[in-house]
Amino acid sequence: MPSIANQRRPGPFALSVLLAVLLATLLLLVSLPAHAELDGAELDRDGLADFVTRGMAQWHVPGMAVAVVSQNEVLFRQGFGATAVADGAPVDEHTLFANASTTKAMVAAGLLMLVDEGKLSLDDPVVKHLPELHFKDPLLTRELTLRDLLSHRTGLPSTDFWAFFQDMPLHEQVARLGAVAPAAPLRTRHIYQNTMYELVGLVIERVSGQRWDRFLAARLWGPLGMRETFGARGQITGGLRHVWPHSYLDGKVEVTDWDLPADVADAAGSAWTSVHDMSLWAQFLLRGGVAADGQRLVSEASFAEFFEPQSLVAERDFYPTAALTRPHWRSYALGWFQQDFQGRPIDFHTGSLSGLIAIIGLDRAGDRAVVVLGNRDHAEMRHAVLWEVMDRTPAAERRDWNQAVYDLYQEAAQARADSWAEKEQQRLRRTKPALPLAAYAGPYANPVFGDVAVEVAGRDLLLKVAQFELPLSHWHLDSFLLQHPPWDLREFVEFHIGPEGAVKSFDLFGETFTPRAKAARP
């Protein structure tokens, strides 16, 4: 045996390998207590139930369901409150709520299944599958990919009014996309765009031969045992109970209107589910795309792509709660917002429809997921529950997430009120419209928005769109104020009078509407 002095010293490559092994071992040892800290025994179930109950009272939420799971265990699953503020039934783990935009990750998973079958690639141009699609910018038509649709980096502004104001069928939305001016160049800014996920749903249908929700029912929801999940509210069967949407206005909780018709299956967010089924979905995600019976539904490669950051998200395009969680980075994957929290990556997504909310959050490294479903418009306590569950700070030292999130949104509401008060100060007093109100009435159209109508309503006007009749109160001169309280919506309608003394057009939502006989068609 040679002496130590005569042994060869390791070279640079051998040293680097040795250091890598030591570092990996150290990281493994460091990570072990973290997993132990997050096991089911560490979850204070009574404390979480009390936390949710207090939050619901603070935010005036009639009904809510919450679940916390690990890969193989339900750590907490409970319903709270009622399906409706008046004569509602008790909420339990099988009560159905709207998924809203938490549907998007399911749609992305469906597309990845088709990638696994070799039927498409995420980097396929969208026009390969939807040849009728054309954008105002020819570059967008040529270069836009399926990956761009899933990651909200098309540069197009929101076109939510198509679904929520105009009840516009998808084929008409596709035609009108050719008139939409980009708000930013392709892949330069995260702009949340629901219509793009409707296009993903259409691609799934074209490639698979099944509508997106039927495809998911067969390939995802069914294999996971999600028998309480449906593509649209009108599909709910079997005597299952669902909640009703609510708003909180002028100190009162009231049932509000549905955003989407019952029969509309919209891939951007029309699915309905229970917290029981969302627990199964969350566990599937924590297991890396594997069902409880061991069946792999999404390949390892595609599942890794599912959570691969596709773009960084600027602070202005992210959730306000970043002011509390103070992430070092913010990104968007395929249907997931992402950030760091206490040194761990968290994947999450909210869902919002009028009167209905949802959130799902994943700590995949820590093997923990949380789901919150509720029936009050923008009850942002969903964020408080998310961060309460993800917080590893000892309970005695932990921030009161309920109060912190509530204060944050109250401050934002006050800022909006102050801004509105400033507008009120700038309003011109004792003015009147240039023309009799009847002169403003009539049919109008816009190549992006579509057809609308203005009618006289007493001393004011009324804007009629497919879904709503929106009051227009006189502001000053030829400006009218459009308000829709359930959405906290205030927009100005600016009428323009031509030299012949007739209404030439009006502006709303950054678009110009002209009398229908003169309107350009898409």
Coordinates of C-alpha atoms in Angstrom, one line a residue:
M1 CA 0.0 0.0 0.0
P2 CA 1.6 3.3 -1.0
S3 CA 2.1 5.9 1.5
I4 CA -0.1 9.0 1.7
A5 CA 2.8 11.1 0.5
N6 CA 3.0 9.0 -2.7
Q7 CA -0.8 9.0 -3.5
R8 CA -1.8 11.2 -6.5
R9 CA -3.7 14.4 -5.5
P10 CA -7.1 14.7 -7.2
G11 CA -7.1 17.0 -10.2
P12 CA -9.5 19.9 -10.8
F13 CA -12.2 17.7 -12.3
A14 CA -12.1 15.2 -9.5
L15 CA -12.3 18.0 -7.0
S16 CA -15.3 19.5 -8.7
V17 CA -17.1 16.2 -8.6
L18 CA -16.2 15.7 -4.9
L19 CA -17.5 19.2 -4.1
A20 CA -20.7 18.6 -6.1
V21 CA -21.4 15.4 -4.2
L22 CA -20.7 17.1 -0.8
L23 CA -23.0 20.0 -1.8
A24 CA -25.8 17.6 -2.9
T25 CA -25.5 15.7 0.4
L26 CA -25.5 18.9 2.4
L27 CA -28.6 20.2 0.6
L28 CA -30.3 16.9 1.2
L29 CA -29.6 17.0 4.9
V30 CA -30.8 20.6 5.1
S31 CA -34.0 19.8 3.2
L32 CA -35.0 16.9 5.5
P33 CA -36.2 18.9 8.5
A34 CA -38.3 21.1 6.1
H35 CA -40.3 18.2 4.9
A36 CA -40.8 17.0 8.5
E37 CA -41.9 20.4 9.4
L38 CA -44.6 20.3 6.7
D39 CA -46.1 16.9 7.5
G40 CA -49.8 16.5 8.5
A41 CA -49.0 16.6 12.2
E42 CA -47.7 20.1 11.9
L43 CA -50.9 21.5 10.5
D44 CA -53.1 23.2 13.1
R45 CA -56.5 22.2 11.8
D46 CA -58.5 23.9 14.4
G47 CA -56.4 27.0 14.0
L48 CA -56.9 27.0 10.3
A49 CA -60.6 26.6 10.6
D50 CA -60.7 29.6 13.0
F51 CA -58.5 31.6 10.6
V52 CA -61.0 30.9 7.7
T53 CA -64.0 31.7 9.8
R54 CA -62.5 35.0 10.9
G55 CA -61.6 35.9 7.4
M56 CA -65.1 35.2 6.1
A57 CA -66.6 37.5 8.6
Q58 CA -64.1 40.3 7.8
W59 CA -64.7 39.9 4.0
H60 CA -68.5 39.2 4.3
V61 CA -68.2 35.8 2.5
P62 CA -71.4 33.7 2.6
G63 CA -69.8 30.4 1.7
M64 CA -66.3 28.9 1.3
A65 CA -64.5 25.6 1.1
V66 CA -60.8 25.0 1.9
A67 CA -58.5 22.1 1.5
V68 CA -54.8 21.4 2.3
V69 CA -53.2 18.3 1.0
S70 CA -49.9 16.5 0.6
Q71 CA -49.2 14.0 -2.2
N72 CA -51.0 11.1 -0.4
E73 CA -52.9 12.7 2.5
V74 CA -55.8 15.1 3.0
L75 CA -54.5 17.3 5.8
F76 CA -57.6 19.6 5.9
R77 CA -60.8 19.7 4.0
Q78 CA -63.9 21.6 5.2
G79 CA -66.8 23.6 4.0
F80 CA -67.9 26.9 5.7
G81 CA -71.0 29.0 5.6
A82 CA -73.8 28.6 3.1
T83 CA -74.4 28.4 -0.7
A84 CA -76.5 31.6 -0.5
V85 CA -76.9 34.5 1.9
A86 CA -80.7 33.9 2.1
D87 CA -82.0 30.3 2.5
G88 CA -78.7 28.8 1.5
A89 CA -77.7 25.2 2.2
P90 CA -74.6 24.4 4.3
V91 CA -71.4 24.2 2.3
D92 CA -69.5 20.9 2.5
E93 CA -66.6 19.4 0.7
H94 CA -68.9 18.2 -2.2
T95 CA -70.5 21.6 -2.8
L96 CA -69.7 23.0 -6.2
F97 CA -68.0 26.3 -6.8
A98 CA -66.7 28.0 -10.0
N99 CA -63.1 27.1 -10.9
A100 CA -62.9 30.4 -12.9
S101 CA -59.3 30.9 -14.1
T102 CA -57.9 28.0 -12.1
T103 CA -59.4 26.1 -15.1
K104 CA -56.5 27.4 -17.2
A105 CA -53.9 25.0 -15.7
M106 CA -56.2 22.1 -16.5
V107 CA -56.5 23.2 -20.1
A108 CA -52.7 23.6 -20.3
A109 CA -52.4 20.0 -18.9
G110 CA -54.7 18.8 -21.6
L111 CA -52.6 20.5 -24.3
L112 CA -49.5 18.8 -22.9
M113 CA -51.2 15.4 -23.2
L114 CA -51.5 16.1 -26.9
V115 CA -47.8 17.1 -27.0
D116 CA -47.0 13.7 -25.4
E117 CA -48.9 12.0 -28.2
G118 CA -46.9 13.8 -30.8
K119 CA -49.9 15.6 -32.2
L120 CA -48.6 19.1 -31.7
S121 CA -45.7 21.0 -30.2
L122 CA -45.9 24.0 -27.8
D123 CA -43.8 25.9 -30.4
D124 CA -46.2 25.2 -33.2
P125 CA -47.5 28.5 -34.8
V126 CA -51.1 28.9 -33.8
V127 CA -52.2 29.3 -37.4
K128 CA -51.0 25.7 -38.1
H129 CA -54.0 24.5 -36.1
L130 CA -56.3 27.6 -36.6
P131 CA -55.6 28.7 -40.1
E132 CA -58.5 31.2 -40.0
L133 CA -56.8 33.2 -37.3
H134 CA -55.3 36.6 -38.4
F135 CA -54.1 39.5 -36.3
K136 CA -53.7 43.1 -37.1
D137 CA -50.0 42.8 -36.9
P138 CA -48.9 40.3 -39.6
L139 CA -45.8 39.4 -37.5
L140 CA -48.2 38.1 -34.7
T141 CA -50.1 36.0 -37.2
R142 CA -46.9 34.4 -38.5
E143 CA -44.9 34.0 -35.2
L144 CA -47.5 33.5 -32.4
T145 CA -47.1 30.0 -30.8
L146 CA -49.2 27.8 -28.6
R147 CA -46.6 28.5 -25.8
D148 CA -47.3 32.2 -26.2
L149 CA -51.1 31.6 -25.8
L150 CA -50.5 29.7 -22.6
S151 CA -48.1 32.2 -21.0
H152 CA -50.0 35.5 -21.7
R153 CA -47.2 37.0 -23.7
T154 CA -49.0 37.8 -26.9
G155 CA -48.9 41.6 -26.2
L156 CA -52.6 41.9 -26.9
P157 CA -54.8 43.8 -24.5
S158 CA -57.7 42.3 -22.6
T159 CA -60.8 41.4 -24.8
D160 CA -62.9 40.2 -21.9
F161 CA -65.8 42.3 -23.0
W162 CA -66.5 39.8 -25.8
A163 CA -67.4 37.1 -23.3
F164 CA -68.7 39.1 -20.4
F165 CA -70.5 42.0 -22.1
Q166 CA -71.3 40.7 -25.6
D167 CA -71.8 37.0 -25.1
M168 CA -69.9 36.6 -28.3
P169 CA -69.4 33.1 -29.8
L170 CA -65.8 32.1 -30.3
H171 CA -65.9 32.1 -34.1
E172 CA -66.8 35.8 -34.0
Q173 CA -64.1 36.5 -31.5
V174 CA -61.6 34.9 -33.8
A175 CA -62.7 37.1 -36.7
R176 CA -62.6 40.2 -34.6
L177 CA -59.0 39.5 -33.3
G178 CA -57.9 40.9 -36.7
A179 CA -59.0 44.4 -35.5
V180 CA -57.3 44.4 -32.1
A181 CA -54.3 46.6 -31.8
P182 CA -51.4 45.1 -29.7
A183 CA -50.6 46.9 -26.5
A184 CA -47.0 45.6 -26.5
P185 CA -44.7 43.8 -28.9
L186 CA -44.8 40.0 -28.9
R187 CA -43.1 38.4 -25.8
T188 CA -42.2 41.7 -24.2
R189 CA -44.8 42.0 -21.5
H190 CA -47.1 39.8 -19.5
I191 CA -50.7 40.9 -20.3
Y192 CA -53.4 38.6 -19.0
Q193 CA -55.5 37.6 -21.9
N194 CA -58.5 35.2 -21.5
T195 CA -59.3 35.0 -25.2
M196 CA -56.0 33.3 -25.8
Y197 CA -57.0 30.4 -23.6
E198 CA -60.3 30.1 -25.5
L199 CA -58.1 29.6 -28.6
V200 CA -56.1 26.8 -26.7
G201 CA -59.5 25.1 -26.0
L202 CA -60.3 25.3 -29.7
V203 CA -56.9 23.8 -30.7
I204 CA -57.6 20.9 -28.3
E205 CA -60.9 20.4 -30.1
R206 CA -59.3 20.6 -33.6
V207 CA -56.5 18.2 -32.7
S208 CA -58.4 15.7 -30.5
G209 CA -61.8 15.8 -32.1
Q210 CA -63.4 16.5 -28.7
R211 CA -64.4 19.8 -27.1
W212 CA -61.8 20.8 -24.5
D213 CA -64.0 20.0 -21.5
R214 CA -65.0 16.6 -22.9
F215 CA -61.4 15.9 -23.6
L216 CA -60.5 16.8 -20.0
A217 CA -63.4 14.8 -18.6
A218 CA -62.1 11.7 -20.4
R219 CA -58.3 12.2 -20.1
L220 CA -57.9 14.0 -16.8
W221 CA -60.9 14.5 -14.6
G222 CA -62.1 10.9 -15.1
P223 CA -58.8 9.1 -14.4
L224 CA -58.3 11.3 -11.3
G225 CA -61.7 10.4 -9.9
M226 CA -63.0 14.0 -10.3
R227 CA -66.6 13.1 -10.7
E228 CA -67.8 16.4 -9.3
T229 CA -66.1 18.5 -12.0
F230 CA -67.9 19.9 -15.1
G231 CA -67.0 22.1 -18.0
A232 CA -69.9 24.5 -17.5
R233 CA -72.5 25.3 -14.8
G234 CA -75.3 23.8 -17.0
Q235 CA -73.6 20.4 -17.0
I236 CA -74.0 19.9 -13.3
T237 CA -76.0 16.7 -12.7
G238 CA -76.8 14.1 -10.1
G239 CA -78.4 16.4 -7.6
L240 CA -75.1 18.1 -6.7
R241 CA -75.4 21.4 -4.8
H242 CA -73.8 24.5 -6.1
V243 CA -73.2 28.0 -4.6
W244 CA -74.7 31.3 -5.9
P245 CA -72.6 34.4 -6.7
H246 CA -72.6 37.3 -4.3
S247 CA -71.4 40.9 -4.2
Y248 CA -70.9 43.2 -1.2
L249 CA -72.2 46.7 -2.0
D250 CA -73.2 49.5 0.3
G251 CA -72.7 47.3 3.4
K252 CA -74.9 44.5 2.1
V253 CA -74.2 41.0 0.7
E254 CA -76.5 40.3 -2.2
V255 CA -76.8 37.6 -4.9
T256 CA -75.4 39.0 -8.2
D257 CA -75.7 38.1 -11.9
W258 CA -73.9 35.2 -13.4
D259 CA -71.0 36.2 -15.6
L260 CA -71.3 33.3 -18.1
P261 CA -74.5 31.7 -19.4
A262 CA -75.1 28.2 -17.9
D263 CA -74.3 26.3 -21.1
V264 CA -71.1 28.2 -22.1
A265 CA -68.0 26.0 -21.9
D266 CA -65.2 28.6 -22.0
A267 CA -61.7 27.2 -21.7
A268 CA -60.5 30.4 -20.0
G269 CA -62.5 29.6 -16.9
S270 CA -66.0 28.1 -17.0
A271 CA -65.4 24.8 -15.1
W272 CA -67.2 24.0 -11.9
T273 CA -65.9 21.7 -9.2
S274 CA -65.9 20.8 -5.5
V275 CA -63.0 21.2 -3.0
H276 CA -63.0 17.4 -2.8
D277 CA -62.2 17.2 -6.5
M278 CA -59.7 20.0 -6.4
S279 CA -57.9 18.1 -3.7
L280 CA -57.4 15.2 -6.2
W281 CA -56.1 17.6 -8.8
A282 CA -53.7 19.2 -6.3
Q283 CA -52.4 15.8 -5.2
F284 CA -51.9 14.8 -8.9
L285 CA -49.8 18.0 -9.3
L286 CA -47.7 17.3 -6.2
R287 CA -47.1 13.7 -7.4
G288 CA -45.6 15.1 -10.7
G289 CA -48.4 14.1 -13.1
V290 CA -49.2 10.7 -11.6
A291 CA -52.7 9.6 -10.5
A292 CA -53.3 7.9 -7.2
D293 CA -53.3 4.5 -8.9
G294 CA -49.8 5.1 -10.2
Q295 CA -50.9 5.9 -13.8
R296 CA -48.8 8.7 -15.4
L297 CA -51.1 11.0 -17.3
V298 CA -48.5 13.6 -18.3
S299 CA -45.0 12.6 -19.2
E300 CA -42.1 13.7 -16.9
A301 CA -40.8 16.0 -19.7
S302 CA -44.1 17.7 -20.3
F303 CA -44.8 18.0 -16.5
A304 CA -41.4 19.8 -16.1
E305 CA -42.4 22.1 -19.0
F306 CA -45.8 22.7 -17.2
F307 CA -43.9 24.6 -14.4
E308 CA -41.0 26.0 -16.4
P309 CA -41.1 29.8 -16.2
Q310 CA -41.9 31.2 -19.6
S311 CA -41.6 34.9 -18.8
L312 CA -40.8 37.3 -16.0
V313 CA -43.8 39.3 -14.7
A314 CA -43.4 43.0 -13.8
E315 CA -44.7 44.2 -10.5
R316 CA -47.5 46.2 -12.1
D317 CA -48.8 43.0 -13.8
F318 CA -48.6 40.8 -10.6
Y319 CA -50.8 40.4 -7.6
P320 CA -50.8 43.3 -5.0
T321 CA -50.0 40.8 -2.3
A322 CA -46.4 40.9 -3.5
A323 CA -46.1 44.0 -1.3
L324 CA -46.5 41.6 1.7
T325 CA -44.6 38.5 0.5
R326 CA -41.8 40.5 -1.1
P327 CA -40.6 38.0 -3.7
H328 CA -37.2 38.3 -5.3
W329 CA -38.7 37.1 -8.6
R330 CA -42.1 36.8 -10.3
S331 CA -42.8 34.6 -13.3
Y332 CA -45.5 32.9 -15.3
A333 CA -45.4 29.3 -16.5
L334 CA -48.1 27.4 -18.4
G335 CA -51.2 28.4 -16.4
W336 CA -49.3 29.3 -13.2
F337 CA -48.1 32.4 -11.5
Q338 CA -44.9 31.9 -9.7
Q339 CA -42.8 33.6 -7.0
D340 CA -40.4 32.8 -4.2
F341 CA -41.6 32.8 -0.6
Q342 CA -39.4 32.3 2.4
G343 CA -36.8 30.8 0.1
R344 CA -39.2 28.4 -1.6
P345 CA -40.8 28.5 -5.1
I346 CA -44.6 28.7 -5.0
D347 CA -46.9 28.1 -8.0
F348 CA -50.4 29.5 -7.7
H349 CA -53.3 30.9 -9.6
T350 CA -56.5 32.7 -8.8
G351 CA -59.9 32.5 -10.4
S352 CA -62.5 35.3 -10.5
L353 CA -66.0 35.7 -11.9
S354 CA -68.6 38.0 -10.7
G355 CA -69.5 36.9 -7.2
L356 CA -67.2 33.8 -7.3
I357 CA -63.5 33.3 -6.4
A358 CA -60.9 30.5 -6.3
I359 CA -57.2 30.0 -5.6
I360 CA -54.9 27.1 -5.7
G361 CA -51.3 27.2 -4.5
L362 CA -48.5 24.6 -4.6
D363 CA -45.3 24.2 -2.6
R364 CA -44.1 21.2 -4.7
A365 CA -40.8 21.0 -3.0
G366 CA -42.5 21.0 0.5
D367 CA -45.2 18.6 -0.6
R368 CA -48.1 20.9 0.3
A369 CA -51.0 22.4 -1.7
V370 CA -53.9 24.6 -0.7
V371 CA -57.3 25.2 -2.4
V372 CA -59.8 28.0 -1.6
L373 CA -63.2 28.3 -3.2
G374 CA -65.7 31.1 -2.3
N375 CA -68.9 32.8 -3.4
R376 CA -68.3 36.5 -2.8
D377 CA -66.9 38.8 -5.5
H378 CA -63.2 39.4 -5.0
A379 CA -63.0 38.1 -1.5
E380 CA -59.2 38.5 -1.4
M381 CA -58.9 36.6 1.9
R382 CA -58.1 33.8 -0.5
H383 CA -54.6 35.2 -0.6
A384 CA -54.5 35.3 3.2
V385 CA -55.4 31.6 3.4
L386 CA -52.7 30.8 0.7
W387 CA -49.9 32.5 2.6
E388 CA -51.1 31.3 6.0
V389 CA -50.8 27.7 4.8
M390 CA -47.4 28.3 3.1
D391 CA -45.9 30.3 6.0
R392 CA -43.3 28.3 8.0
T393 CA -42.9 30.9 10.6
P394 CA -43.8 29.6 14.1
A395 CA -47.4 30.4 14.8
A396 CA -46.6 32.6 17.8
E397 CA -44.4 34.8 15.5
R398 CA -46.4 34.7 12.3
R399 CA -48.0 37.8 10.8
D400 CA -51.8 38.0 10.8
W401 CA -52.3 37.3 7.2
N402 CA -56.0 38.0 7.4
Q403 CA -55.5 41.5 8.7
A404 CA -52.4 42.2 6.5
V405 CA -54.2 41.3 3.3
Y406 CA -57.4 43.1 4.3
D407 CA -55.5 46.3 5.1
L408 CA -53.6 46.1 1.8
Y409 CA -56.8 45.9 -0.2
Q410 CA -58.5 48.6 1.9
E411 CA -55.6 50.9 1.2
A412 CA -56.0 50.2 -2.5
A413 CA -59.8 50.9 -2.3
Q414 CA -59.1 54.2 -0.5
A415 CA -56.6 55.2 -3.1
R416 CA -59.2 54.6 -5.8
A417 CA -61.7 56.6 -3.8
D418 CA -59.3 59.5 -3.5
S419 CA -58.6 59.4 -7.2
W420 CA -62.3 59.5 -7.9
A421 CA -62.8 62.4 -5.5
E422 CA -60.1 64.2 -7.5
K423 CA -62.0 63.6 -10.7
E424 CA -65.2 64.9 -9.1
Q425 CA -63.3 68.1 -8.3
Q426 CA -62.4 68.5 -11.9
R427 CA -65.9 68.0 -13.1
L428 CA -67.5 71.1 -14.9
R429 CA -70.7 72.2 -13.2
R430 CA -73.9 73.4 -14.7
T431 CA -73.2 72.1 -18.2
K432 CA -75.6 70.2 -20.4
P433 CA -75.2 68.0 -23.5
A434 CA -74.9 69.8 -26.8
L435 CA -77.9 68.0 -28.3
P436 CA -81.2 66.6 -27.0
L437 CA -80.8 63.2 -25.5
A438 CA -82.7 61.5 -28.3
A439 CA -80.0 62.6 -30.7
Y440 CA -77.4 60.4 -28.9
A441 CA -79.7 57.3 -29.1
G442 CA -79.3 54.7 -31.8
P443 CA -77.3 51.6 -32.9
Y444 CA -73.5 51.9 -32.9
A445 CA -70.8 49.5 -33.8
N446 CA -67.0 49.0 -33.4
P447 CA -64.9 46.5 -35.3
V448 CA -63.4 45.2 -32.1
F449 CA -66.2 45.4 -29.6
G450 CA -69.2 44.7 -31.9
D451 CA -72.7 46.1 -31.9
V452 CA -74.2 48.1 -29.1
A453 CA -77.1 50.5 -28.7
V454 CA -77.7 53.7 -26.8
E455 CA -81.2 54.5 -25.6
V456 CA -82.8 57.3 -23.6
A457 CA -83.6 56.4 -20.0
G458 CA -85.4 59.3 -18.3
R459 CA -82.9 62.2 -17.9
D460 CA -79.9 59.9 -18.8
L461 CA -78.9 57.4 -21.4
L462 CA -78.5 53.6 -21.3
L463 CA -75.9 51.6 -23.1
K464 CA -77.3 48.2 -24.1
V465 CA -74.8 45.3 -24.7
A466 CA -75.7 41.7 -25.1
Q467 CA -75.4 40.9 -21.4
F468 CA -76.3 44.1 -19.6
E469 CA -78.1 47.4 -19.7
L470 CA -75.5 49.9 -18.4
P471 CA -76.7 53.4 -17.2
L472 CA -75.0 56.4 -18.6
S473 CA -75.4 59.4 -16.3
H474 CA -74.5 62.9 -17.6
W475 CA -71.1 64.0 -16.4
H476 CA -70.4 67.3 -18.2
L477 CA -70.7 68.6 -21.7
D478 CA -70.9 65.5 -24.0
S479 CA -69.3 63.1 -21.5
F480 CA -71.4 60.5 -19.7
L481 CA -70.4 58.2 -16.9
L482 CA -70.9 54.5 -17.3
Q483 CA -71.1 52.5 -14.0
H484 CA -71.5 48.9 -13.1
P485 CA -71.2 48.6 -9.3
P486 CA -70.8 44.8 -9.1
W487 CA -67.6 45.1 -11.0
D488 CA -66.6 48.4 -9.4
L489 CA -66.5 49.7 -13.0
R490 CA -66.5 53.4 -13.8
E491 CA -65.7 54.5 -17.4
F492 CA -66.4 57.6 -19.4
V493 CA -68.3 57.7 -22.6
E494 CA -67.2 60.6 -24.7
F495 CA -69.6 61.6 -27.6
H496 CA -68.3 63.6 -30.5
I497 CA -70.5 66.0 -32.5
G498 CA -69.7 66.5 -36.2
P499 CA -70.0 69.9 -38.1
E500 CA -73.4 68.9 -39.3
G501 CA -74.7 68.9 -35.7
A502 CA -75.2 65.2 -35.3
V503 CA -73.3 62.6 -33.2
K504 CA -70.3 61.4 -35.2
S505 CA -69.0 58.8 -32.7
F506 CA -68.3 58.0 -29.1
D507 CA -65.3 56.6 -27.3
L508 CA -65.3 53.9 -24.7
F509 CA -62.7 51.4 -23.4
G510 CA -60.2 52.9 -25.7
E511 CA -62.3 52.2 -28.8
T512 CA -64.4 54.4 -31.1
F513 CA -68.0 53.5 -31.9
T514 CA -69.8 55.0 -34.9
P515 CA -73.4 55.0 -35.9
R516 CA -74.0 51.5 -37.3
A517 CA -74.7 52.6 -40.8
K518 CA -71.2 54.1 -41.0
A519 CA -69.4 51.4 -38.9
A520 CA -66.4 49.5 -40.4
R521 CA -66.8 45.8 -40.3
P522 CA -64.0 43.4 -39.2

